[in-house]
Coordinates of C-alpha atoms and ligand atoms in Angstrom, one line a residue:
M114 CA 91.7 95.3 110.8
K115 CA 88.3 96.9 110.8
N116 CA 85.5 95.8 108.4
F117 CA 83.7 98.4 106.4
D118 CA 80.6 98.6 104.2
T119 CA 82.6 100.3 101.5
V120 CA 80.7 103.1 99.7
I121 CA 81.6 104.4 96.2
G122 CA 80.6 108.1 95.7
Q123 CA 81.5 111.6 94.8
D124 CA 81.0 113.2 98.2
L125 CA 84.1 115.3 98.8
A126 CA 82.9 116.2 102.3
A127 CA 82.7 112.5 103.2
A128 CA 86.2 112.0 101.8
V129 CA 87.6 114.9 103.9
K130 CA 85.9 113.6 107.0
Y131 CA 87.5 110.1 106.7
L132 CA 90.9 111.6 106.0
R133 CA 90.7 113.9 109.0
A134 CA 89.8 110.8 111.1
D135 CA 92.9 109.0 110.0
E136 CA 91.0 106.5 107.9
V137 CA 92.2 105.5 104.4
I138 CA 90.1 105.8 101.3
G139 CA 90.3 105.2 97.5
I140 CA 90.9 108.4 95.5
P141 CA 91.1 108.9 91.7
T142 CA 94.1 110.3 89.9
E143 CA 94.9 110.7 86.2
T144 CA 97.3 107.7 86.4
V145 CA 95.7 105.1 88.6
Y146 CA 93.5 105.1 91.8
G147 CA 95.4 105.7 95.0
L148 CA 94.9 104.4 98.6
A149 CA 94.9 107.7 100.4
G150 CA 95.7 108.8 104.0
N151 CA 97.1 111.8 105.8
A152 CA 100.8 111.6 105.0
L153 CA 101.7 113.4 108.3
S154 CA 99.8 110.9 110.5
K155 CA 101.6 107.7 111.4
T156 CA 98.2 106.1 112.2
A157 CA 96.9 106.7 108.7
V158 CA 100.1 105.8 107.0
S159 CA 100.3 102.5 109.0
K160 CA 96.8 101.7 107.9
I161 CA 97.8 102.2 104.2
F162 CA 100.5 99.6 104.6
Q163 CA 98.1 97.2 106.4
V164 CA 95.2 97.5 103.9
K165 CA 97.5 97.1 100.9
N166 CA 99.4 94.3 102.6
R167 CA 102.6 96.1 101.6
P168 CA 105.9 95.7 103.3
T169 CA 107.0 98.8 105.1
F170 CA 110.3 98.9 103.3
N171 CA 108.5 100.1 100.2
P172 CA 107.9 103.9 100.5
L173 CA 104.8 105.9 99.6
I174 CA 104.3 108.9 97.2
V175 CA 103.1 112.1 98.9
H176 CA 100.5 114.1 96.9
I177 CA 100.2 117.9 97.3
A178 CA 97.8 120.4 95.9
D179 CA 100.2 122.7 94.2
A180 CA 103.9 123.1 93.4
S181 CA 104.2 125.9 95.8
E182 CA 103.7 123.4 98.7
V183 CA 106.8 121.3 97.9
T184 CA 109.1 123.2 100.2
K185 CA 106.8 122.5 103.2
Y186 CA 107.9 118.9 102.9
A187 CA 111.1 118.7 100.8
M188 CA 114.1 120.6 99.6
I189 CA 114.5 121.4 96.0
N190 CA 118.0 120.2 95.3
S191 CA 118.2 120.7 91.5
P192 CA 117.3 123.4 89.0
L193 CA 116.1 120.5 86.9
A194 CA 113.5 119.8 89.5
E195 CA 112.2 123.3 89.2
R196 CA 111.8 123.0 85.5
L197 CA 110.1 119.7 85.7
M198 CA 107.6 120.9 88.3
A199 CA 106.8 124.0 86.2
H200 CA 106.3 122.0 83.1
F201 CA 104.6 118.8 84.2
W202 CA 102.6 119.6 87.4
P203 CA 99.8 118.8 87.9
G204 CA 100.6 115.6 86.1
P205 CA 102.0 112.1 86.1
L206 CA 105.5 113.0 87.3
T207 CA 106.9 112.1 90.8
L208 CA 110.1 113.8 92.0
L209 CA 112.5 112.3 94.6
L210 CA 113.7 115.1 96.8
P211 CA 115.4 115.4 100.2
K212 CA 112.7 115.3 102.8
K213 CA 112.0 117.6 105.6
A214 CA 111.6 116.4 109.2
N215 CA 107.8 116.7 109.3
V216 CA 107.5 113.8 106.8
P217 CA 107.3 110.6 108.9
D218 CA 110.1 108.0 108.3
L219 CA 107.4 105.4 107.7
V220 CA 106.3 107.3 104.6
T221 CA 109.8 107.2 103.0
A222 CA 110.7 103.8 104.5
G223 CA 113.6 105.5 106.3
S224 CA 115.0 107.1 103.2
N225 CA 116.1 110.8 103.4
L226 CA 114.3 111.3 100.1
V227 CA 110.5 111.8 99.7
A228 CA 108.6 111.0 96.5
I229 CA 106.2 113.9 95.8
R230 CA 103.7 114.8 93.1
V231 CA 100.8 117.0 92.2
P232 CA 98.1 114.8 90.6
N233 CA 96.0 116.0 87.7
H234 CA 92.5 115.1 88.7
P235 CA 89.9 117.7 89.5
L236 CA 88.3 115.8 92.4
T237 CA 91.5 114.9 94.1
L238 CA 92.9 118.4 93.6
A239 CA 89.8 119.7 95.3
L240 CA 90.2 117.2 98.1
L241 CA 93.9 118.3 98.6
Q242 CA 92.7 121.9 98.8
K243 CA 90.2 121.1 101.5
V244 CA 92.6 119.3 103.9
D245 CA 95.6 120.9 105.5
F246 CA 97.9 118.0 105.1
P247 CA 99.5 116.2 102.2
I248 CA 98.1 112.8 101.1
A249 CA 100.2 109.7 101.0
A250 CA 98.9 107.3 98.4
P251 CA 100.3 104.1 96.8
S252 CA 98.3 102.6 94.0
A253 CA 95.1 101.1 95.5
N254 CA 95.8 97.5 94.7
P255 CA 96.9 94.7 97.0
F256 CA 100.7 94.4 97.0
M257 CA 102.0 92.8 93.8
Y258 CA 98.8 93.1 91.7
V259 CA 97.8 95.3 88.7
S260 CA 97.0 98.9 89.6
P261 CA 93.3 100.0 89.5
T262 CA 92.1 102.4 86.9
S263 CA 88.5 102.7 88.1
A264 CA 86.6 102.9 91.4
Q265 CA 85.1 99.5 90.6
H266 CA 88.6 98.0 90.4
V267 CA 89.4 99.4 93.9
M268 CA 86.1 98.0 95.2
S269 CA 86.7 94.5 93.8
Q270 CA 90.1 94.3 95.6
L271 CA 89.8 96.4 98.7
G272 CA 86.0 96.5 99.3
G273 CA 85.3 95.8 103.0
K274 CA 88.8 97.1 104.0
I275 CA 88.2 100.8 103.5
P276 CA 85.1 103.0 104.2
Y277 CA 85.0 105.1 101.0
I278 CA 86.1 105.3 97.4
L279 CA 85.9 108.6 95.7
D280 CA 84.7 108.0 92.2
G281 CA 86.5 110.1 89.6
G282 CA 85.7 107.9 86.6
K283 CA 88.2 106.0 84.5
A284 CA 91.8 107.1 84.9
T285 CA 92.8 108.9 81.7
V286 CA 96.5 108.2 81.6
G287 CA 96.3 104.6 83.0
L288 CA 100.0 104.1 83.9
E289 CA 101.6 105.1 87.2
S290 CA 103.6 108.3 87.3
T291 CA 107.2 108.6 86.0
I292 CA 109.6 108.8 88.9
I293 CA 112.7 111.0 88.6
G294 CA 115.5 111.7 91.1
F295 CA 118.7 113.7 90.9
D296 CA 122.3 112.6 91.1
G297 CA 124.2 115.9 91.1
D298 CA 123.5 117.5 87.7
Q299 CA 122.0 114.3 86.3
A300 CA 118.3 113.5 86.3
V301 CA 117.6 109.8 86.8
V302 CA 114.4 108.1 85.7
Y303 CA 113.7 105.4 88.3
R304 CA 110.3 104.3 87.0
V305 CA 109.1 104.9 83.5
G306 CA 105.5 105.9 83.5
G307 CA 102.8 108.3 82.4
I308 CA 105.1 110.9 81.0
S309 CA 107.4 109.6 78.3
V310 CA 111.2 109.9 78.5
E311 CA 111.1 111.9 75.2
A312 CA 108.7 114.4 76.8
I313 CA 111.0 114.8 79.8
E314 CA 114.2 115.1 77.6
A315 CA 112.5 117.8 75.6
V316 CA 112.3 119.9 78.7
I317 CA 115.6 119.1 80.6
G318 CA 117.8 117.4 78.0
P319 CA 119.2 113.8 78.3
V320 CA 118.3 111.7 81.3
K321 CA 119.7 108.5 82.7
I322 CA 117.4 105.6 82.9
H323 CA 118.0 103.5 86.0
Q324 CA 118.7 99.9 85.1
K325 CA 116.5 97.7 87.1
H326 CA 115.4 94.1 87.7
S327 CA 118.5 93.0 89.5
A328 CA 117.9 90.6 92.4
E329 CA 118.5 93.2 95.1
M330 CA 115.7 95.3 93.7
D331 CA 113.2 93.0 95.0
V332 CA 114.3 93.6 98.5
S333 CA 115.4 97.2 98.6
A334 CA 113.2 100.1 97.6
Q335 CA 116.1 102.4 98.1
I336 CA 118.1 100.7 95.4
A337 CA 115.2 100.6 92.9
P338 CA 112.1 102.7 93.6
G339 CA 109.1 101.4 91.8
Q340 CA 110.9 98.5 90.3
M341 CA 109.8 95.4 92.2
M342 CA 109.8 92.4 89.8
K343 CA 106.4 90.7 89.3
H344 CA 104.8 93.9 90.5
Y345 CA 102.0 93.6 88.0
A346 CA 101.5 89.9 88.0
T347 CA 98.1 88.5 87.2
G348 CA 97.1 85.0 88.3
K349 CA 97.5 83.1 85.0
P350 CA 100.6 82.0 83.0
A351 CA 101.6 84.9 80.8
H352 CA 104.2 85.3 78.1
F353 CA 105.8 88.4 76.8
E354 CA 108.2 87.7 73.9
D355 CA 109.2 88.5 70.4
T356 CA 109.0 85.0 69.2
Y357 CA 106.2 82.9 70.5
P358 CA 106.8 79.5 72.2
T359 CA 105.9 76.7 69.9
Q360 CA 104.8 74.5 72.8
L361 CA 101.8 76.9 73.1
V362 CA 100.7 75.9 69.7
S363 CA 101.1 72.2 70.3
Q364 CA 99.4 72.4 73.7
Q365 CA 96.4 74.2 72.2
N366 CA 95.7 76.0 75.5
K367 CA 93.1 78.7 75.0
V368 CA 95.1 81.9 74.6
G369 CA 94.2 85.5 75.3
I370 CA 96.1 88.2 73.4
L371 CA 96.9 91.7 74.4
C372 CA 98.5 93.7 71.6
F373 CA 99.0 97.3 70.3
N374 CA 97.6 97.7 66.9
Q375 CA 97.4 94.3 65.2
V376 CA 97.8 90.6 65.9
P377 CA 101.3 89.5 64.8
D378 CA 101.4 86.7 62.1
Q379 CA 103.5 84.3 64.3
I380 CA 100.5 84.1 66.7
K381 CA 98.0 83.1 64.2
G382 CA 98.4 79.3 64.6
L383 CA 97.5 79.4 68.3
N384 CA 94.2 78.6 69.8
I385 CA 93.1 82.2 70.4
S386 CA 90.0 82.7 72.4
K387 CA 90.2 86.4 73.1
T388 CA 92.0 89.2 71.4
Y389 CA 92.4 92.8 72.7
I390 CA 93.9 95.3 70.3
L391 CA 94.5 98.3 72.5
S392 CA 94.7 100.9 69.8
P393 CA 93.8 100.0 66.2
N394 CA 94.7 103.6 65.3
N395 CA 98.2 103.4 66.6
D396 CA 97.9 105.7 69.6
L397 CA 100.2 104.7 72.5
N398 CA 98.4 107.0 74.9
E399 CA 95.1 105.4 74.1
A400 CA 96.7 101.9 74.5
A401 CA 98.2 103.0 77.9
S402 CA 94.8 104.1 79.2
Q403 CA 93.3 100.6 78.4
L404 CA 96.3 98.5 79.6
F405 CA 95.5 97.6 83.2
E406 CA 91.8 97.2 82.5
V407 CA 92.5 94.6 79.8
M408 CA 95.0 92.8 81.9
R409 CA 92.3 92.4 84.5
L410 CA 89.7 91.2 81.9
L411 CA 92.1 88.6 80.6
D412 CA 92.9 87.4 84.1
E413 CA 89.2 87.0 85.0
D414 CA 88.2 85.4 81.7
D415 CA 87.2 81.8 82.1
E416 CA 87.8 81.3 78.3
V417 CA 91.5 82.2 78.7
E418 CA 94.1 79.8 80.1
V419 CA 97.3 81.5 78.9
I420 CA 98.0 85.2 78.2
I421 CA 100.3 86.5 75.5
Y422 CA 101.4 90.1 75.8
V423 CA 102.7 91.3 72.5
R424 CA 105.7 93.8 72.8
F425 CA 104.9 97.4 72.1
P426 CA 107.1 99.9 70.2
E427 CA 109.8 101.1 72.6
D428 CA 108.9 104.8 72.3
G429 CA 106.6 107.3 73.9
L430 CA 104.4 105.5 76.5
G431 CA 105.3 102.2 74.8
R432 CA 108.4 102.0 77.0
A433 CA 106.4 102.1 80.2
I434 CA 103.8 99.7 78.8
N435 CA 106.6 97.2 78.0
D436 CA 108.0 97.7 81.4
R437 CA 104.7 96.8 83.1
L438 CA 104.1 93.8 80.8
N439 CA 107.6 92.5 81.4
R440 CA 107.0 92.5 85.1
A441 CA 103.6 90.9 84.7
V442 CA 104.9 87.7 83.2
T443 CA 105.4 84.5 85.2
P444 CA 109.1 83.8 85.6
Ligands
LIG173 O1 100.9 107.4 89.6 C1 101.3 107.1 90.7 O2 102.5 107.3 91.0 C2 100.3 106.4 91.7 C3 99.2 107.4 92.0 C4 98.3 106.9 93.1 O3 99.8 108.7 92.4 N1 101.0 106.0 92.8 C5 101.8 104.9 92.8 O4 102.3 104.5 94.0 O5 102.1 104.3 91.8 P1 103.0 103.2 94.3 O6 103.3 103.2 95.8 O7 102.3 102.1 93.8 O8 104.4 103.3 93.6 C6 105.3 104.3 94.1 C7 106.7 103.8 93.9 C8 107.0 102.7 94.8 O9 107.4 101.6 94.1 C9 108.2 103.2 95.7 O10 109.2 102.3 95.8 C10 108.6 104.5 95.0 O11 107.5 104.9 94.3 N2 108.9 105.5 96.1 C11 108.1 106.1 96.9 N3 108.7 106.9 97.7 C12 110.0 106.7 97.5 C13 111.2 107.2 98.1 N4 111.2 108.1 99.1 N5 112.4 106.8 97.6 C14 112.5 106.0 96.6 N6 111.4 105.5 96.0 C15 110.2 105.8 96.4
LIG174 MG1 101.8 100.4 92.8

């Protein structure tokens, strides 16, 4: 792999130049930063897998500038898809649709479905308008690590491996997109994410939520898109429970806490060295936008030996937050 002197900037022309040359770069979206390349170029797509160190059985999301472009790359196989696109694009919603032949099999890991979305970020939308190909982009983190929500996060993990990171500021949503596919007349949520299940059901009625975390799901993206266990793991021992292990109290390890709006009473006997309350005013959207940043801070903090993630309310974006925390804990 090439070595680069990675630059962070807001130069759209430079970003376009790299993408046209089949290089991969960091790009901002409203959810998390992406590791972007020309989705129609096997060279660029292979580089994405290499830089991310991602197994090629795990397919990539294809980003387009506008809903009117979907049919260039996919078939719309459900009226529900039309409604979701009209309502939520641009935005944190990815649809699984039957792919057309021009989408390389490498992008979809051999599946006949392609994951597609219109991201809601002005810089990246401008970028998509300037190139005449769609952009494949997984989250710009090394495989199995927390997704980046700032250009600096991308730099700290992929610096030297890519030439450029387009800086669009802090990701406003902070959770990856919600992924939805269609099984006949039924919409199926494969990954809970930046649009809540309630918001989706308000538009298309009841959805099915794919049950995940079985053993097969670690090896087959086609069984469980977006649902690799341990996907969000940080380096330290972490707990995510409703009742807190008493051995933590007796061991007196230095504990870092991540919680929603207040520190639960059961935790108060622990040797707490750092506490992050993600939203003292009870706003799950605000909490989501801080989540990955705080997970990184806890992981990097020398004063923290053990992390406790306190469960969030299971509604709105709390469901996706719990999903990520559950997958971040050490088994
Ligand atoms: O918000 C997001 O979705 C971000 C930004 C950059 O757009 N992207 C993102 O990509 O989270 P990634 O690669 O980290 O997660 C995408 C998930 C993968 O776990 C993959 O298994 C699933 O989407 N996926 C992609 N293409 C698929 C396909 N053709 N069939 C089934 N699952 C697919
Ligand atoms: Mg990811």
